[in-house]
Every structure is written in structure tokens, then in C-alpha cells.
Coordinates of C-alpha atoms in Angstrom, one line a residue:
X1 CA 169.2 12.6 153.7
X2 CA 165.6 11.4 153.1
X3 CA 163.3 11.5 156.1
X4 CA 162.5 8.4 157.6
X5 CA 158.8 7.3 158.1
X6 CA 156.7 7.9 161.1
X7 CA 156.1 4.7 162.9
X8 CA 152.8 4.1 164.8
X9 CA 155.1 3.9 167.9
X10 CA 156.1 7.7 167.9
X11 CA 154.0 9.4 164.8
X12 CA 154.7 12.8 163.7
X13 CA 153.6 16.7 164.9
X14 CA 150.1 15.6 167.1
X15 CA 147.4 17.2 164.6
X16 CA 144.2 15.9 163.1
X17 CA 143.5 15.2 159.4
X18 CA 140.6 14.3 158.0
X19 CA 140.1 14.1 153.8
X20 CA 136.5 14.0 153.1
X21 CA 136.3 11.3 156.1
X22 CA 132.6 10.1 155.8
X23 CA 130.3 7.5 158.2
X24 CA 127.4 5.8 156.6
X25 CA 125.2 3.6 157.4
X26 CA 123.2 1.2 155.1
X27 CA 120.7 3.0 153.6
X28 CA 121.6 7.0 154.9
X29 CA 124.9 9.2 155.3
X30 CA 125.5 10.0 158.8
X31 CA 128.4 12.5 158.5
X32 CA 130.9 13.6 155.5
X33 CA 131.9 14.4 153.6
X34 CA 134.0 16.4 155.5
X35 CA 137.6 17.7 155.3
X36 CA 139.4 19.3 158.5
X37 CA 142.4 19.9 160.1
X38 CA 142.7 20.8 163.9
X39 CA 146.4 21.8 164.8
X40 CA 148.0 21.6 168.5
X41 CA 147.7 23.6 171.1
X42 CA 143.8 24.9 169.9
X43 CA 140.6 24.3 172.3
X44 CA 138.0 23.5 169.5
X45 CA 134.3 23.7 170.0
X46 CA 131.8 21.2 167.8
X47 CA 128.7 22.9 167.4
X48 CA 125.4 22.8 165.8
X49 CA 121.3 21.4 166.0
X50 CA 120.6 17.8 166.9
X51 CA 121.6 15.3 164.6
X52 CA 124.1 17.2 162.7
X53 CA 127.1 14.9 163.1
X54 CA 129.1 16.4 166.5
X55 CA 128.8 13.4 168.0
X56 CA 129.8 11.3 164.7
X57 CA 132.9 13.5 164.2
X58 CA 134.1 12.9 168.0
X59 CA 133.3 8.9 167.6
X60 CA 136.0 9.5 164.5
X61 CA 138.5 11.4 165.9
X62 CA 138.1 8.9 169.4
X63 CA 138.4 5.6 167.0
X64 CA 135.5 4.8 168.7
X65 CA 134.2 4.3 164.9
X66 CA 136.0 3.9 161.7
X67 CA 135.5 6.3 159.0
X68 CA 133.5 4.8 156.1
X69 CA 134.8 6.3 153.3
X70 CA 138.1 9.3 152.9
X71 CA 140.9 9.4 155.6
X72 CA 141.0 10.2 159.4
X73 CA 145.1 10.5 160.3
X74 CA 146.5 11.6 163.3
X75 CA 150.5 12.3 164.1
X76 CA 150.8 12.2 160.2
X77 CA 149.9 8.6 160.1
X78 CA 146.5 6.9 159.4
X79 CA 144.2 6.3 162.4
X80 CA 144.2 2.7 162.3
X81 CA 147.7 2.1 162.3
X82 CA 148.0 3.2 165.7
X83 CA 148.3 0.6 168.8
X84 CA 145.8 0.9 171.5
X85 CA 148.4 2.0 174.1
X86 CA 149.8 4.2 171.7
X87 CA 146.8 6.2 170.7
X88 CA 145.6 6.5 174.2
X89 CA 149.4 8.2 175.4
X90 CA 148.2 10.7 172.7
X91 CA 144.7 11.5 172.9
X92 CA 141.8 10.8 175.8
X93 CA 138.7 10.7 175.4
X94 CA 135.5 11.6 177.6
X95 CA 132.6 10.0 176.1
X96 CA 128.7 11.8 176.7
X97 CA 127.8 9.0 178.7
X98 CA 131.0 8.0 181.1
X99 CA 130.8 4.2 182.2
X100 CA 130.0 3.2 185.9
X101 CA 132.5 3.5 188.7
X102 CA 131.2 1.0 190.8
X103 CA 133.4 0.3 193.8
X104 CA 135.8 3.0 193.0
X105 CA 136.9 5.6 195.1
X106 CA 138.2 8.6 193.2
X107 CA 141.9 8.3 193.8
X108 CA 141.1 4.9 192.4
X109 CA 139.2 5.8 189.2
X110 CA 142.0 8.6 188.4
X111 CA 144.6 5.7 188.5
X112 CA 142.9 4.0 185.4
X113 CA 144.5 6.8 183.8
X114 CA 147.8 5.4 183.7
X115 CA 147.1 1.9 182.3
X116 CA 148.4 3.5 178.6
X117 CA 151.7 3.8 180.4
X118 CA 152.3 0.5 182.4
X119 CA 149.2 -2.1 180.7
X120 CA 147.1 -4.1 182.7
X121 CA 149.8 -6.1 185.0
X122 CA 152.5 -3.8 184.7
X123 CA 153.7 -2.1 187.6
X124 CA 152.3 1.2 189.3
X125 CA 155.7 3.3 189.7
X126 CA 155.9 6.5 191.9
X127 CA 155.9 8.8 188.9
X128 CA 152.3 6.9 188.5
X129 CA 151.8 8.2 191.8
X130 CA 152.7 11.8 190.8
X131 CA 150.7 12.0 188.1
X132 CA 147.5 10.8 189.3
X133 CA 148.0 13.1 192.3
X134 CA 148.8 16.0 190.3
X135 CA 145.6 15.1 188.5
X136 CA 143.4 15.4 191.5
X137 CA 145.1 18.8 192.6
X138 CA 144.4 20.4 189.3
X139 CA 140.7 19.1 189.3
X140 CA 140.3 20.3 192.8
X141 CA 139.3 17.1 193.8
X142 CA 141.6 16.3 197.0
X143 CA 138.7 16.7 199.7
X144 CA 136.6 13.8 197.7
X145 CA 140.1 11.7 196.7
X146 CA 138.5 9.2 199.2
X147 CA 134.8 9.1 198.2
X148 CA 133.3 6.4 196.0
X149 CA 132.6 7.8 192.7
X150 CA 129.0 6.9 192.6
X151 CA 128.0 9.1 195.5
X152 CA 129.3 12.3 193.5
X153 CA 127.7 14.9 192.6
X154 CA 127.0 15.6 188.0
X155 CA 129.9 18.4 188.7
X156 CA 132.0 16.7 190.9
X157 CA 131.8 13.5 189.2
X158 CA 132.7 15.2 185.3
X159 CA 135.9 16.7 187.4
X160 CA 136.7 13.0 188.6
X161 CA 136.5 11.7 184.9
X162 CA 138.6 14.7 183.7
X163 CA 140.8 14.1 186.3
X164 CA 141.3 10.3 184.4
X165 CA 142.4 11.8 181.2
X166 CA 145.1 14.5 183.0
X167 CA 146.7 11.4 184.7
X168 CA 146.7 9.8 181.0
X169 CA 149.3 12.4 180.1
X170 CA 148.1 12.8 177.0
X171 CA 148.7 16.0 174.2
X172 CA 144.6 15.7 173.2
X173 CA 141.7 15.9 175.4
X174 CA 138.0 14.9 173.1
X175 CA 134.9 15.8 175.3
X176 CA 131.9 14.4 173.7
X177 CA 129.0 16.9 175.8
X178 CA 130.3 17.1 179.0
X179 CA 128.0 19.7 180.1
X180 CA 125.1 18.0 179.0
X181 CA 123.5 16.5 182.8
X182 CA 124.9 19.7 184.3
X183 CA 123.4 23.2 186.2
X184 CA 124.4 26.6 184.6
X185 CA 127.1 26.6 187.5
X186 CA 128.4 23.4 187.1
X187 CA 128.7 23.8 183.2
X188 CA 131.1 27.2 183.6
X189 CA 133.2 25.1 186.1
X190 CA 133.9 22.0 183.9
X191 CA 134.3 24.6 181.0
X192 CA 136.6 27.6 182.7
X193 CA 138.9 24.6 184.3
X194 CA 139.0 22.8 181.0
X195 CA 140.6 26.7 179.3
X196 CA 142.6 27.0 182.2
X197 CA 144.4 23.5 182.1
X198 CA 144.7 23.7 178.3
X199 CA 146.8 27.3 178.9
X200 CA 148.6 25.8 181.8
X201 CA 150.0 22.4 179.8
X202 CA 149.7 23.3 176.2
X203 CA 146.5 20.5 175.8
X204 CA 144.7 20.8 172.5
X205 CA 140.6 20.2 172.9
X206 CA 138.0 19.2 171.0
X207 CA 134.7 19.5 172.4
X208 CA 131.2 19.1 171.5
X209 CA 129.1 21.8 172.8
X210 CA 125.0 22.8 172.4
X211 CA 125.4 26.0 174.0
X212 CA 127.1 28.1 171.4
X213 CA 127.7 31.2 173.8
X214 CA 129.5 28.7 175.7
X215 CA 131.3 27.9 172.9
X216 CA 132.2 31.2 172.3
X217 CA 133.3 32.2 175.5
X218 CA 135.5 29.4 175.8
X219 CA 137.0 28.2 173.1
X220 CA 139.2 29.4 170.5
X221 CA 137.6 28.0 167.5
X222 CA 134.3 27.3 166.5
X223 CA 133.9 24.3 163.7
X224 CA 129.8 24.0 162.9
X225 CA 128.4 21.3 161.5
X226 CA 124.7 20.6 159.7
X227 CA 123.3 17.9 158.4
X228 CA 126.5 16.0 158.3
X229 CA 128.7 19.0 157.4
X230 CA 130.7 21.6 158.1
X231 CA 128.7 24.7 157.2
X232 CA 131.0 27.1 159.1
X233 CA 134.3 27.1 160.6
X234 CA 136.1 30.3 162.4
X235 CA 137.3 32.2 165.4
X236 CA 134.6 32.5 168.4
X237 CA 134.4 36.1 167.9
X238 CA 133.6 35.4 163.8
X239 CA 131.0 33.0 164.1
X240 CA 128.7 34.8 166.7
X241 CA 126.9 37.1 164.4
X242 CA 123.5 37.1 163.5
X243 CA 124.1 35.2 159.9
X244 CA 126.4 32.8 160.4
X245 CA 124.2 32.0 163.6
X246 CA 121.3 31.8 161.0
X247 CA 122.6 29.1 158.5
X248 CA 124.0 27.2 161.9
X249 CA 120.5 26.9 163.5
X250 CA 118.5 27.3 160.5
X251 CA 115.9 30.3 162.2
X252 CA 116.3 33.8 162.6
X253 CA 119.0 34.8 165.7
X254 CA 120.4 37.7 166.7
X255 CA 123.8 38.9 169.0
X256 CA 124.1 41.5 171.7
X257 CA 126.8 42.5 173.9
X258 CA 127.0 41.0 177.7
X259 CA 126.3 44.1 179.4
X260 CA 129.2 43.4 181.6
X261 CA 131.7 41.8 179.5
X262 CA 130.9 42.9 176.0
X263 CA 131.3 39.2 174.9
X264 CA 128.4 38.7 171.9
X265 CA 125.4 36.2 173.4
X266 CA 123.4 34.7 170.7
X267 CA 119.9 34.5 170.8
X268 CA 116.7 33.5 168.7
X269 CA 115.1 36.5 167.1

């Protein structure tokens, strides 16, 4: 019996594809080509200097721009093809700078997550209910479900909008530098809760990261990009040595062991 085709509606197995996907702009390539495939159940880390394409590649893989040139497909079906509602019960995404709150509380903010399930007028059921308050318990963020957004703290207010994209329901989770505006403390809480959540419900990550030993530590996969490509692609524990880290960064670098851990930390040499 042949095998019917995917329809935008449902899609097929929830992977990325991109075939020499490319973004220009008149007058200078931004990004591509650049072929990759990110499979389920993976927490990706996009790495690499300023200006490399991290942020280009996210923007693709978000439809937040549409590749010029090659093929972005997701759920075996070209990006485009999918509705908006659709998509977004799919994949959420976290862009570097999150919109304003203003007037929200956090209970309130994590409830946007759901308008991919019930649209603008539709009807907030109690499984809404559940979801959005599961949300907030996995964040940690019951103690400030009643503060307004815009009194949080950089930490605290990342957790809220991650928070958002767990009450979306979603299989993806893109995270375009959410560490960026944080403290070394803050940045190993967004990062250890986003690991743990992706064990605990099987969600695949993508996430765009400057720290690479960050990267390393916390994700499984390391995809590097340089001047609009991908210049190196492998496990964490592959890519930290001191010549990959080289044609990544373009100077000299060099890996230890944490004294502690025995985790390699990259460093300039």
C-alpha cells in the first residue's frame, strides 16, 4: 500500500533538515551554504565567534526568516507549508531579546503559552490550567506566579519565558542566547534546568551558546559554525580539543581537565 503524504496538519518524525539552506542579503552571504540534520530527542549547542551565522541558523530553524536559497524542512515537510498554530504545537522558540511583559504577572505570561492550542478567542480549558501550572512547578517559579514580570530578576525572568514554551507543549525548544544578560550563576541555572527538562520529557534543543565550555558541559552535540558555515560538527567531548577549538576561534587554545570533574575547559593559549 503506498504511504500517504504528510500533511502540514500532522507532518512526519519531528527532525530538522536543511539542504544547503542559505540567507543572503543584497550585496553579502550571511549564512550557507549549509546542510544539517538535527534528530529528536538531542540538546544541540550552536557555537562559534561573532558574526558566524548562530543567530542566522536559529532565525531559520524559528521561521523567523525564510531561507534564501536550498531547503529548511521540518516533520518531513518544507518549512513554509506549515500553519502558524501548527508550527508553534511543534517547536517554541526563545528569541535573544524576549518582548516586554508589561502588565503581566507570571501565571499570566506562562498562559500565552497555550494560544497554539485554543487561538486567540478560544476557550482556556482546565487541561490549559494543568499545563501552564505544571510549567511553573518545573521552572521553580510558584513563589513569583503572582509578580509582574517586569520586576524580575535576568534569572528569574529567562525561567518565566522558558516557563512559556513548556506550557506550549511543544517536541522542540530553540534558545537564541539565553544566557547572554546573565551572572555565572544564573547561566548554570537556566542551562542545568534546560538538560534536566529535556531528560525528564524527551524535548529536543537547539541552543545558541558563546561559552563553549558551557556548551560542552551541557549539551550533547556541538554544531560550530564560521563565517557562515559549519566548520565542525560532533559530540561535546570531540570538539573540546585544542585543534578543533583552533579552526572554531581562529587563535591558538588549549584544554585541561576541571580539577574536580575531569570535564575538558577550553582556554586561549
Amino acid at each position: 500500500m503506498p504511504r500517504s503524504t504528510p500533511t502540514p496538519a500532522s507532518g512526519g518524525p519531528g527532525l530538522f533538515d536543511l539542504v544547503d539552506a542559505r540567507y543572503d542579503v543584497p550585496g553579502r552571504a550571511i549564512l550557507g551554504p549549509v546542510s544539517l540534520r538535527l534528530e529528536p530527542g538531542h540538546v544541540y549547542g550552536l557555537v562559534g565567534p561573532n558574526g558566524s551565522g548562530k543567530s542566522t541558523l536559529m532565525l531559520l530553524l524559528a521561521r523567523d526568516l525564510a531561507a534564501t536559497g536550498g531547503e529548511v524542512r521540518f516533520g518531513g515537510l518544507p518549512a513554509g507549508a506549515w500553519g502558524e498554530r501548527g508550527f508553534a504545537r511543534r517547536v517554541a522558540f526563545m528569541p535573544q531579546f524576549t518582548p516586554p511583559a508589561d502588565g503581566l504577572n507570571v501565571r499570566e505570561l506562562v498562559a500565552l503559552g497555550r494560544y497554539p492550542w485554543h487561538g486567540m478567542l478560544g476557550r482556556f480549558t482546565a487541561a490549559d490550567v494543568d499545563r501552564v501550572e505544571a510549567a511553573i512547578h518545573s521552572t521553580g517559579l510558584e513563589a513569583l506566579a503572582e509578580r509582574a514580570v517586569d520586576t524580575l530578576s535576568g534569572g528569574e525572568r529567562q525561567r518565566a519565558w522558558l516557563a512559556v514554551m513548556l506550557a506550549q507543549d511543544t517536541e522542540w525548544l530553540l534558545l537564541d542566547e539565553p544566557t547572554s544578560a546573565l551572572d555565572l550563576a544564573h547561566q548554570e541555572e537556566i542551562l542545568r534546568l534546560v538538560h534536566a527538562l529535556s531528560r525528564e520529557r524527551g524535548l529536543s534543543v537547539v541552543v545558541v551558546l558563546h561559552d563553549i565550555n558551557l556548551a560542552a558541559r551541557y549539551c550533547d552535540e556541538i554544531v560550530a559554525l564560521g563565517n557562515g558555515r559549519i566548520v565542525a560538527r560532533a559530540p561535546a567531548g570531540e570538539i573540546m580539543r585544542p585543534e578543533r577549538l583552533s579552526v572554531i576561534y581562529g587563535l591558538p587554545m588549549g584544554v585541561f581537565a576541571h580539577p574536580v570533574s575531569g570535564a575538558p575547559i577550553g582556554y586561549v593559549a
